[in-house]
Amino acid sequence: FRRVLFRSVDQVSEIYAEIQRQNSNADIRFIDTVCRPTKLRQQAMLDLLMRVDAVVAVGGMNSNNTRRLVNLCHEHGKPGYHVENADQLQAKWFSNVKVVGLTAGTSTLDETIDEVQRALERIGSTVSVGIASPASSLQAESRAGSAGN
């Protein structure tokens, strides 16, 4: 009896099919242990990545969910920055960025996300913020300094 564990749901169906093909006589079961909110957040991130130049993911440095969101950015050729709070943002990350996406791990507090959003808006008038959430891939969008734009 062998077990294969996956940390990501992205390629599971392909890998599962290949394992079944190579072991046609084996009883192979797929048990999905990724919670629905995490799956929805990852899907929202994929949708958001089509509209942004970079992403900030807010969450604890030990959060697998937040790390996975940042990895999705890199896998899709976009800069992704993992921060725990607004103080960790660096303006130089956004020097060539017109639209920055904002997402967070599933247990990140709303007030922490709000702080990071306000800090992103203060960085400059060319930065827009789109928030990826399970409810909507683009829940809110705002433009810093929109009064002149």
PDB file of C-alpha atoms in Angstrom:
ATOM      1  CA  PHE A   1       0.000   0.000   0.000  1.00  0.00           C
ATOM      2  CA  ARG A   2       1.406   3.369  -1.025  1.00  0.00           C
ATOM      3  CA  ARG A   3       0.192   6.867  -0.363  1.00  0.00           C
ATOM      4  CA  VAL A   4       0.784   9.937  -2.436  1.00  0.00           C
ATOM      5  CA  LEU A   5       0.105  13.261  -0.777  1.00  0.00           C
ATOM      6  CA  PHE A   6      -0.363  16.532  -2.654  1.00  0.00           C
ATOM      7  CA  ARG A   7      -0.125  20.009  -1.204  1.00  0.00           C
ATOM      8  CA  SER A   8      -1.744  21.663  -4.214  1.00  0.00           C
ATOM      9  CA  VAL A   9      -4.963  20.940  -6.059  1.00  0.00           C
ATOM     10  CA  ASP A  10      -3.748  22.426  -9.337  1.00  0.00           C
ATOM     11  CA  GLN A  11      -2.412  19.301 -11.036  1.00  0.00           C
ATOM     12  CA  VAL A  12      -4.038  16.593  -8.974  1.00  0.00           C
ATOM     13  CA  SER A  13      -6.427  15.337 -11.667  1.00  0.00           C
ATOM     14  CA  GLU A  14      -3.601  14.889 -14.191  1.00  0.00           C
ATOM     15  CA  ILE A  15      -1.367  13.121 -11.685  1.00  0.00           C
ATOM     16  CA  TYR A  16      -4.244  10.978 -10.436  1.00  0.00           C
ATOM     17  CA  ALA A  17      -5.065   9.883 -13.989  1.00  0.00           C
ATOM     18  CA  GLU A  18      -1.424   8.981 -14.643  1.00  0.00           C
ATOM     19  CA  ILE A  19      -1.179   6.960 -11.413  1.00  0.00           C
ATOM     20  CA  GLN A  20      -4.356   5.096 -12.394  1.00  0.00           C
ATOM     21  CA  ARG A  21      -2.980   4.463 -15.895  1.00  0.00           C
ATOM     22  CA  GLN A  22       0.276   3.036 -14.542  1.00  0.00           C
ATOM     23  CA  ASN A  23      -1.481   0.944 -11.891  1.00  0.00           C
ATOM     24  CA  SER A  24      -4.598  -0.262 -13.642  1.00  0.00           C
ATOM     25  CA  ASN A  25      -5.113  -3.186 -11.237  1.00  0.00           C
ATOM     26  CA  ALA A  26      -4.696  -1.140  -8.060  1.00  0.00           C
ATOM     27  CA  ASP A  27      -7.462   0.334  -5.956  1.00  0.00           C
ATOM     28  CA  ILE A  28      -6.602   4.029  -6.116  1.00  0.00           C
ATOM     29  CA  ARG A  29      -8.648   6.573  -4.216  1.00  0.00           C
ATOM     30  CA  PHE A  30      -8.445  10.331  -4.249  1.00  0.00           C
ATOM     31  CA  ILE A  31      -9.332  12.045  -0.995  1.00  0.00           C
ATOM     32  CA  ASP A  32      -9.439  15.809  -1.281  1.00  0.00           C
ATOM     33  CA  THR A  33      -8.519  17.428   2.038  1.00  0.00           C
ATOM     34  CA  VAL A  34      -8.345  21.027   0.830  1.00  0.00           C
ATOM     35  CA  CYS A  35     -11.180  23.036   2.389  1.00  0.00           C
ATOM     36  CA  ARG A  36     -13.689  24.831   0.183  1.00  0.00           C
ATOM     37  CA  PRO A  37     -12.744  28.378   1.288  1.00  0.00           C
ATOM     38  CA  THR A  38      -9.120  27.686   0.343  1.00  0.00           C
ATOM     39  CA  LYS A  39     -10.113  26.355  -3.080  1.00  0.00           C
ATOM     40  CA  LEU A  40     -12.350  29.353  -3.685  1.00  0.00           C
ATOM     41  CA  ARG A  41      -9.603  31.762  -2.657  1.00  0.00           C
ATOM     42  CA  GLN A  42      -7.136  30.080  -5.020  1.00  0.00           C
ATOM     43  CA  GLN A  43      -9.656  30.299  -7.865  1.00  0.00           C
ATOM     44  CA  ALA A  44     -10.280  33.958  -7.066  1.00  0.00           C
ATOM     45  CA  MET A  45      -6.515  34.495  -7.205  1.00  0.00           C
ATOM     46  CA  LEU A  46      -6.340  32.937 -10.681  1.00  0.00           C
ATOM     47  CA  ASP A  47      -9.092  35.288 -11.837  1.00  0.00           C
ATOM     48  CA  LEU A  48      -7.367  38.277 -10.235  1.00  0.00           C
ATOM     49  CA  LEU A  49      -4.017  37.447 -11.846  1.00  0.00           C
ATOM     50  CA  MET A  50      -5.502  38.210 -15.259  1.00  0.00           C
ATOM     51  CA  ARG A  51      -6.135  41.823 -14.193  1.00  0.00           C
ATOM     52  CA  VAL A  52      -3.079  42.824 -12.187  1.00  0.00           C
ATOM     53  CA  ASP A  53       0.643  43.396 -12.592  1.00  0.00           C
ATOM     54  CA  ALA A  54       1.597  42.161  -9.091  1.00  0.00           C
ATOM     55  CA  VAL A  55      -0.086  40.776  -5.967  1.00  0.00           C
ATOM     56  CA  VAL A  56       0.302  41.288  -2.243  1.00  0.00           C
ATOM     57  CA  ALA A  57      -0.849  38.327  -0.150  1.00  0.00           C
ATOM     58  CA  VAL A  58      -1.462  39.074   3.517  1.00  0.00           C
ATOM     59  CA  GLY A  59      -1.065  36.328   6.077  1.00  0.00           C
ATOM     60  CA  GLY A  60       1.209  34.747   8.631  1.00  0.00           C
ATOM     61  CA  MET A  61       4.623  33.658   7.399  1.00  0.00           C
ATOM     62  CA  ASN A  62       3.782  30.097   8.467  1.00  0.00           C
ATOM     63  CA  SER A  63       0.474  30.088   6.571  1.00  0.00           C
ATOM     64  CA  ASN A  64       0.498  27.418   3.862  1.00  0.00           C
ATOM     65  CA  ASN A  65      -2.584  29.012   2.303  1.00  0.00           C
ATOM     66  CA  THR A  66      -0.897  32.396   1.945  1.00  0.00           C
ATOM     67  CA  ARG A  67       2.320  30.852   0.640  1.00  0.00           C
ATOM     68  CA  ARG A  68       0.299  28.968  -1.964  1.00  0.00           C
ATOM     69  CA  LEU A  69      -1.334  32.208  -3.126  1.00  0.00           C
ATOM     70  CA  VAL A  70       2.102  33.783  -3.586  1.00  0.00           C
ATOM     71  CA  ASN A  71       3.319  30.676  -5.441  1.00  0.00           C
ATOM     72  CA  LEU A  72       0.348  30.957  -7.807  1.00  0.00           C
ATOM     73  CA  CYS A  73       1.549  34.461  -8.690  1.00  0.00           C
ATOM     74  CA  HIS A  74       5.028  33.227  -9.502  1.00  0.00           C
ATOM     75  CA  GLU A  75       3.688  30.264 -11.495  1.00  0.00           C
ATOM     76  CA  HIS A  76       1.752  32.751 -13.647  1.00  0.00           C
ATOM     77  CA  GLY A  77       4.698  35.081 -14.165  1.00  0.00           C
ATOM     78  CA  LYS A  78       3.546  37.806 -11.774  1.00  0.00           C
ATOM     79  CA  PRO A  79       5.425  39.213  -8.795  1.00  0.00           C
ATOM     80  CA  GLY A  80       3.846  38.102  -5.533  1.00  0.00           C
ATOM     81  CA  TYR A  81       4.725  39.516  -2.125  1.00  0.00           C
ATOM     82  CA  HIS A  82       3.885  37.827   1.177  1.00  0.00           C
ATOM     83  CA  VAL A  83       3.421  40.263   4.065  1.00  0.00           C
ATOM     84  CA  GLU A  84       2.006  39.945   7.550  1.00  0.00           C
ATOM     85  CA  ASN A  85       1.126  43.621   7.864  1.00  0.00           C
ATOM     86  CA  ALA A  86       1.262  46.990   6.110  1.00  0.00           C
ATOM     87  CA  ASP A  87       4.639  47.884   7.647  1.00  0.00           C
ATOM     88  CA  GLN A  88       6.318  45.202   5.535  1.00  0.00           C
ATOM     89  CA  LEU A  89       5.289  46.750   2.203  1.00  0.00           C
ATOM     90  CA  GLN A  90       8.122  48.286   0.175  1.00  0.00           C
ATOM     91  CA  ALA A  91       7.297  51.035  -2.329  1.00  0.00           C
ATOM     92  CA  LYS A  92      10.069  49.821  -4.667  1.00  0.00           C
ATOM     93  CA  TRP A  93       8.078  46.631  -5.306  1.00  0.00           C
ATOM     94  CA  PHE A  94       5.507  48.715  -7.162  1.00  0.00           C
ATOM     95  CA  SER A  95       7.697  51.101  -9.174  1.00  0.00           C
ATOM     96  CA  ASN A  96       6.558  49.584 -12.503  1.00  0.00           C
ATOM     97  CA  VAL A  97       3.142  48.383 -11.345  1.00  0.00           C
ATOM     98  CA  LYS A  98      -0.102  50.026 -12.451  1.00  0.00           C
ATOM     99  CA  VAL A  99      -2.492  47.533 -10.849  1.00  0.00           C
ATOM    100  CA  VAL A 100      -1.704  45.552  -7.715  1.00  0.00           C
ATOM    101  CA  GLY A 101      -3.915  42.720  -6.490  1.00  0.00           C
ATOM    102  CA  LEU A 102      -4.591  42.152  -2.827  1.00  0.00           C
ATOM    103  CA  THR A 103      -5.514  38.829  -1.291  1.00  0.00           C
ATOM    104  CA  ALA A 104      -5.091  37.096   2.043  1.00  0.00           C
ATOM    105  CA  GLY A 105      -4.933  33.741   3.720  1.00  0.00           C
ATOM    106  CA  THR A 106      -8.233  32.418   4.986  1.00  0.00           C
ATOM    107  CA  SER A 107      -7.587  33.333   8.627  1.00  0.00           C
ATOM    108  CA  THR A 108      -6.196  36.838   8.079  1.00  0.00           C
ATOM    109  CA  LEU A 109      -8.140  39.481   9.987  1.00  0.00           C
ATOM    110  CA  ASP A 110     -10.183  41.947   7.934  1.00  0.00           C
ATOM    111  CA  GLU A 111      -8.608  44.904   9.717  1.00  0.00           C
ATOM    112  CA  THR A 112      -5.129  43.697   8.709  1.00  0.00           C
ATOM    113  CA  ILE A 113      -6.233  43.425   5.081  1.00  0.00           C
ATOM    114  CA  ASP A 114      -7.773  46.914   5.300  1.00  0.00           C
ATOM    115  CA  GLU A 115      -4.504  48.330   6.697  1.00  0.00           C
ATOM    116  CA  VAL A 116      -2.538  46.824   3.818  1.00  0.00           C
ATOM    117  CA  GLN A 117      -5.044  48.177   1.299  1.00  0.00           C
ATOM    118  CA  ARG A 118      -4.768  51.696   2.730  1.00  0.00           C
ATOM    119  CA  ALA A 119      -0.961  51.457   2.677  1.00  0.00           C
ATOM    120  CA  LEU A 120      -1.012  50.343  -0.967  1.00  0.00           C
ATOM    121  CA  GLU A 121      -3.234  53.280  -1.833  1.00  0.00           C
ATOM    122  CA  ARG A 122      -0.811  55.678  -0.094  1.00  0.00           C
ATOM    123  CA  ILE A 123       2.120  54.344  -2.129  1.00  0.00           C
ATOM    124  CA  GLY A 124       1.011  56.237  -5.196  1.00  0.00           C
ATOM    125  CA  SER A 125      -1.775  57.378  -7.457  1.00  0.00           C
ATOM    126  CA  THR A 126      -0.933  54.788 -10.123  1.00  0.00           C
ATOM    127  CA  VAL A 127      -1.693  51.837  -7.872  1.00  0.00           C
ATOM    128  CA  SER A 128      -5.155  50.297  -8.023  1.00  0.00           C
ATOM    129  CA  VAL A 129      -6.170  47.623  -5.571  1.00  0.00           C
ATOM    130  CA  GLY A 130      -8.290  44.598  -6.438  1.00  0.00           C
ATOM    131  CA  ILE A 131      -9.190  42.262  -3.606  1.00  0.00           C
ATOM    132  CA  ALA A 132      -9.427  38.545  -4.314  1.00  0.00           C
ATOM    133  CA  SER A 133     -11.901  36.846  -2.026  1.00  0.00           C
ATOM    134  CA  PRO A 134     -13.930  33.649  -2.179  1.00  0.00           C
ATOM    135  CA  ALA A 135     -17.141  35.613  -2.669  1.00  0.00           C
ATOM    136  CA  SER A 136     -15.881  37.549  -5.649  1.00  0.00           C
ATOM    137  CA  SER A 137     -12.651  37.495  -7.575  1.00  0.00           C
ATOM    138  CA  LEU A 138     -12.711  41.284  -7.687  1.00  0.00           C
ATOM    139  CA  GLN A 139     -14.641  42.349  -4.618  1.00  0.00           C
ATOM    140  CA  ALA A 140     -13.548  45.948  -4.559  1.00  0.00           C
ATOM    141  CA  GLU A 141     -11.439  48.263  -6.615  1.00  0.00           C
ATOM    142  CA  SER A 142     -10.228  51.666  -5.644  1.00  0.00           C
ATOM    143  CA  ARG A 143      -7.717  54.123  -7.029  1.00  0.00           C
ATOM    144  CA  ALA A 144      -5.530  56.188  -4.768  1.00  0.00           C
ATOM    145  CA  GLY A 145      -5.754  59.851  -5.656  1.00  0.00           C
ATOM    146  CA  SER A 146      -8.733  59.193  -7.964  1.00  0.00           C
ATOM    147  CA  ALA A 147      -9.844  62.823  -7.683  1.00  0.00           C
ATOM    148  CA  GLY A 148      -7.457  63.813 -10.435  1.00  0.00           C
ATOM    149  CA  ASN A 149      -7.699  60.705 -12.602  1.00  0.00           C
TER     150      ASN A 149
END
